[in-house]
mmCIF file of C-alpha atoms in Angstrom:
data_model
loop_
_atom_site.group_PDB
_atom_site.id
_atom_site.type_symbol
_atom_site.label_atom_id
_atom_site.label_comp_id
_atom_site.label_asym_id
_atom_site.label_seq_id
_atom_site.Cartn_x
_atom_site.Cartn_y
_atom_site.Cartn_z
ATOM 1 C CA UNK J 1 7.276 -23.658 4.207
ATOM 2 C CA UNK J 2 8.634 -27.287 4.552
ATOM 3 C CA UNK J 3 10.734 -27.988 1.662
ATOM 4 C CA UNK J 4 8.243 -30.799 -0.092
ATOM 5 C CA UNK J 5 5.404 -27.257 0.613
ATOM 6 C CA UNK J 6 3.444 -29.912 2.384
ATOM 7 C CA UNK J 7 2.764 -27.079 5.166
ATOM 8 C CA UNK J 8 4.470 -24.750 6.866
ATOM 9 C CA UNK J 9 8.055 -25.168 8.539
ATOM 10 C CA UNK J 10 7.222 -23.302 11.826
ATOM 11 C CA UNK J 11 3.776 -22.175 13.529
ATOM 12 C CA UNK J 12 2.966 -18.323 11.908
ATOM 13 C CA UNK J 13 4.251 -15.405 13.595
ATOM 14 C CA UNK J 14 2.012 -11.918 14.594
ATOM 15 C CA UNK J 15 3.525 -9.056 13.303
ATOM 16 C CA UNK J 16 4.098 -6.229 15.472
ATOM 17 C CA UNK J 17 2.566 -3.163 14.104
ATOM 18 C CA UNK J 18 2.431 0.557 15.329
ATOM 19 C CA UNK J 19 -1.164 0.625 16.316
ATOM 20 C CA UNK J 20 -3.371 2.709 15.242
ATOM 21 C CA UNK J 21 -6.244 4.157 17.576
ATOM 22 C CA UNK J 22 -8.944 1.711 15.725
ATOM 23 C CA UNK J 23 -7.591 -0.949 13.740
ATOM 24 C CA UNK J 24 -9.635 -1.071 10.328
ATOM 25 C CA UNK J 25 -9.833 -3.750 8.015
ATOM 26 C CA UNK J 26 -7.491 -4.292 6.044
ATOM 27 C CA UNK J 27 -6.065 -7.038 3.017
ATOM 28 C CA UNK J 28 -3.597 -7.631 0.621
ATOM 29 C CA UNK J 29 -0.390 -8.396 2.878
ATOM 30 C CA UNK J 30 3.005 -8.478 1.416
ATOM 31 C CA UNK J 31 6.553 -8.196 2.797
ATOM 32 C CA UNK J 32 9.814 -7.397 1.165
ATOM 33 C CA UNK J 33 13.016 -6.479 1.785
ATOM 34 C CA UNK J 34 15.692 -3.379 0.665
ATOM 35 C CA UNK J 35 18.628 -1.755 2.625
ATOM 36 C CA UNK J 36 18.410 -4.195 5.611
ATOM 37 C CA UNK J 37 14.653 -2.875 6.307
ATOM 38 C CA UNK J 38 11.628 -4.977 5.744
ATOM 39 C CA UNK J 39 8.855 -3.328 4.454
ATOM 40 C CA UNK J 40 4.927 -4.225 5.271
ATOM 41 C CA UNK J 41 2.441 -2.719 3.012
ATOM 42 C CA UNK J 42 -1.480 -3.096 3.332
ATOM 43 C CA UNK J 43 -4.445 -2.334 1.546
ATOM 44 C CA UNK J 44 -7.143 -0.044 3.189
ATOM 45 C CA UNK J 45 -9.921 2.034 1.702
ATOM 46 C CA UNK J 46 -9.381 5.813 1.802
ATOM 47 C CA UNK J 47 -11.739 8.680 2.823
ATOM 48 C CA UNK J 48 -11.034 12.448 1.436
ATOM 49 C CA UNK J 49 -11.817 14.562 4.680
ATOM 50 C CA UNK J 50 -9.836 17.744 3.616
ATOM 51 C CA UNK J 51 -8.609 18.727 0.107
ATOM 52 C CA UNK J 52 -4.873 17.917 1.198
ATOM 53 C CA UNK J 53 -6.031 14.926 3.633
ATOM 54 C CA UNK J 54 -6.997 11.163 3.066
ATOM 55 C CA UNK J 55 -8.218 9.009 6.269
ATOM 56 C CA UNK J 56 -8.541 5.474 6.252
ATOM 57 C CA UNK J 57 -11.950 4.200 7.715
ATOM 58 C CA UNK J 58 -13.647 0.667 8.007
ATOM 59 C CA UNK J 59 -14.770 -0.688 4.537
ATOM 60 C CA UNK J 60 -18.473 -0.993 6.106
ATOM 61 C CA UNK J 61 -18.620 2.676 6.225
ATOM 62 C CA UNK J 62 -17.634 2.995 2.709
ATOM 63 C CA UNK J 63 -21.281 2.065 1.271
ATOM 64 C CA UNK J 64 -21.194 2.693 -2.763
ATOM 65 C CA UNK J 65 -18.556 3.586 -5.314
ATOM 66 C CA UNK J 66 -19.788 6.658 -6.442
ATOM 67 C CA UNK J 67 -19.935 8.419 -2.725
ATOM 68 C CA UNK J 68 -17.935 11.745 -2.860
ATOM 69 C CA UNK J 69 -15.800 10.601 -0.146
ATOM 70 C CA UNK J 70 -14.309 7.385 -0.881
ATOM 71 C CA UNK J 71 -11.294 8.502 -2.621
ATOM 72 C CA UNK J 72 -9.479 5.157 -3.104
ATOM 73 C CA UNK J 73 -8.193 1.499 -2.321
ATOM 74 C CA UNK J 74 -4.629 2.475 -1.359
ATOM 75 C CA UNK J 75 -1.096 0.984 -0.579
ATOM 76 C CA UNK J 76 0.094 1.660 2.753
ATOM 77 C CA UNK J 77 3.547 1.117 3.833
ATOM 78 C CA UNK J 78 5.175 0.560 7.214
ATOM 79 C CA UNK J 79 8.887 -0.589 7.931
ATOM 80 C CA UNK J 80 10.909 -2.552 10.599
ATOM 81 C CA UNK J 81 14.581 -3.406 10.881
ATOM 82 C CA UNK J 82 13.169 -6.507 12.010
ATOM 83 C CA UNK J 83 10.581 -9.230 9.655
ATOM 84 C CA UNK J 84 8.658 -9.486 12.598
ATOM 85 C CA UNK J 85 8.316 -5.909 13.695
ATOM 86 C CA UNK J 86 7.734 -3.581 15.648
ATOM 87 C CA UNK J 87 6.756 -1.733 12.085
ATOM 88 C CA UNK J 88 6.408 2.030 12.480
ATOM 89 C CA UNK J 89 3.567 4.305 11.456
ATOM 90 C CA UNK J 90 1.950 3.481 7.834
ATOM 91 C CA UNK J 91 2.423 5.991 5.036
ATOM 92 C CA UNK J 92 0.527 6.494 1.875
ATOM 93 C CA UNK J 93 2.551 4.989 -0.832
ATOM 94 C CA UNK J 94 -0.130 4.700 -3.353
ATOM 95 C CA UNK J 95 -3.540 6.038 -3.957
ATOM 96 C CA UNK J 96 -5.832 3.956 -5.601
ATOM 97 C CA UNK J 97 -2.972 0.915 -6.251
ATOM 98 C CA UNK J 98 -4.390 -1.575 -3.373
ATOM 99 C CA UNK J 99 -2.492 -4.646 -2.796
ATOM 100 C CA UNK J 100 1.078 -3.257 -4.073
ATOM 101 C CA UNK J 101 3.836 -5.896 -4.841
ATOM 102 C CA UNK J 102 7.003 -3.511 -5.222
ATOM 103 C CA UNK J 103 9.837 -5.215 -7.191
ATOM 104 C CA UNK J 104 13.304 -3.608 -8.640
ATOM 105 C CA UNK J 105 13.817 -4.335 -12.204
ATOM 106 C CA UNK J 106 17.137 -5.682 -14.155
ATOM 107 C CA UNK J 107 17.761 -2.173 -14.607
ATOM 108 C CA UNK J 108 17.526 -0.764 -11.000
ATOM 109 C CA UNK J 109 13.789 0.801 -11.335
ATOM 110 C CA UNK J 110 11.358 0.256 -9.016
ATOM 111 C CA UNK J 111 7.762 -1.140 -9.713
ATOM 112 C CA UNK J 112 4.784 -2.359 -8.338
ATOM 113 C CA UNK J 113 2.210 -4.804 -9.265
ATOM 114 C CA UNK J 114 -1.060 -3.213 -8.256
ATOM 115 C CA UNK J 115 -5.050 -3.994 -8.509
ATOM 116 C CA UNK J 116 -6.134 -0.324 -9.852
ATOM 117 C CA UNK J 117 -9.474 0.927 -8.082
ATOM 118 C CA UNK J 118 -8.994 4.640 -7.427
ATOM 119 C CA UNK J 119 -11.498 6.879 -7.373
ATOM 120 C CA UNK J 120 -10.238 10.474 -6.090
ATOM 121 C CA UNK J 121 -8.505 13.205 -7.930
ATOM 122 C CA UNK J 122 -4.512 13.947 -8.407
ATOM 123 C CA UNK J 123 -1.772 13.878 -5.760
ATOM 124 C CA UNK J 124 1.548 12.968 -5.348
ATOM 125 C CA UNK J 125 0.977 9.796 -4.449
ATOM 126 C CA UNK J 126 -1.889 8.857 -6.948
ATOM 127 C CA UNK J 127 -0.910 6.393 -9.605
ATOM 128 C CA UNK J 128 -3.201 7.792 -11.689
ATOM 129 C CA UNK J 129 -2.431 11.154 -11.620
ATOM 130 C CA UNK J 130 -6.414 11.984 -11.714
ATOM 131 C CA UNK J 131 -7.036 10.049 -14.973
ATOM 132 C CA UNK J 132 -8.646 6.506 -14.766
ATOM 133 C CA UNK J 133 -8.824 5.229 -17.394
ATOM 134 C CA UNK J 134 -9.809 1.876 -16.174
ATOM 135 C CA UNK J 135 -10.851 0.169 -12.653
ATOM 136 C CA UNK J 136 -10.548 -2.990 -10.848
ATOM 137 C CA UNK J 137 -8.089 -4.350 -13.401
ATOM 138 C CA UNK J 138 -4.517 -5.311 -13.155
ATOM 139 C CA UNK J 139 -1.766 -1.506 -12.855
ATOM 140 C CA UNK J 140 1.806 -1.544 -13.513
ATOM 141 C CA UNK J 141 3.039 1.425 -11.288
ATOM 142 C CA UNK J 142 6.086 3.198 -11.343
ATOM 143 C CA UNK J 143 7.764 3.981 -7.989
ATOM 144 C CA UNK J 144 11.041 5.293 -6.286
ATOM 145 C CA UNK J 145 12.274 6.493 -3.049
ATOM 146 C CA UNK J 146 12.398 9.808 -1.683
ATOM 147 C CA UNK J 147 13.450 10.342 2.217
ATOM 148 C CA UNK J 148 13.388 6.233 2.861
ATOM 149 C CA UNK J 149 9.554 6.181 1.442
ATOM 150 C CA UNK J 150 8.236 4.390 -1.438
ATOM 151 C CA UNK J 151 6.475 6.591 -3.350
ATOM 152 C CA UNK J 152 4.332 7.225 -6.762
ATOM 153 C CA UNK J 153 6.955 8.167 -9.833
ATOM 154 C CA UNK J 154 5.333 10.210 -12.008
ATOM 155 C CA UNK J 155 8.345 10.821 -14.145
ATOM 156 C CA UNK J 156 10.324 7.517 -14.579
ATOM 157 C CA UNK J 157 13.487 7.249 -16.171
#
């Protein structure tokens, strides 16, 4: 941004993503930066399609909440050395914790703002560890890093 925010300092920049073979829809955009890696995460809607597997699908295809298969609005994270990519293949970071703002704390923990709308059952990377007890508000999640990923932590200092 220009520094009176009266518009933006440069034109906008595509990212350069890993593609996947369709591109689905997807919102809630956010970029930020640890260990000289920038880090993209998205929001997509999740479909359980094996008891160990979660695919992400077009929203139109996901027709009502209470369909067996939608499992959850999920964070999905991809990383780059550079801002502008190439970012490599998206993970699961969170199930059910859509539009993820990870932050460190003064203490060295790891966070991240969420919306909550999950709908599946426990997993590693579920913030709600099966339980919900509420939906479509505002989630606090706790997170770390294990093998460079950001991840669910279900037991936080």
């Amino acid at each position: 941004m220009k520094d009176d925010l009266s518009g933006f300092a440069e034109a906008p920049h595509p990212l350069i993503e890993t593609p996947w073979k369709n591109e689905y829809y997807c919102e809630g955009g956010y970029i930020f930066k640890r260990g000289g890696k920038y880090h993209l995460v998205q929001t997509f809607w999740s479909r359980k399609v094996a008891p160990d597997r979660l695919e992400y699908s077009e929203s139109k295809t996901l027709k009502r909440r209470d369909d067996p298969t939608t499992y959850g609005y999920d964070a999905l994270v991809s990383s780059s050395d550079n801002i502008y990519g190439p970012y490599g293949p998206r993970y699961t970071a969170v199930v059910g914790g859509g539009h993820l703002n990870p932050f460190q704390d003064a203490q060295g923990r790891w966070w991240g703002a969420a919306f909550g709308n999950p709908n599946g059952q426990a997993s590693e990377v579920n913030a709600f560890d099966g339980h919900t007890p509420a939906t479509c508000r505002p989630l606090l999640v706790p997170l770390k890093w294990e093998n460079e990923r950001l991840m669910v932590d279900h037991a936080p200092r």
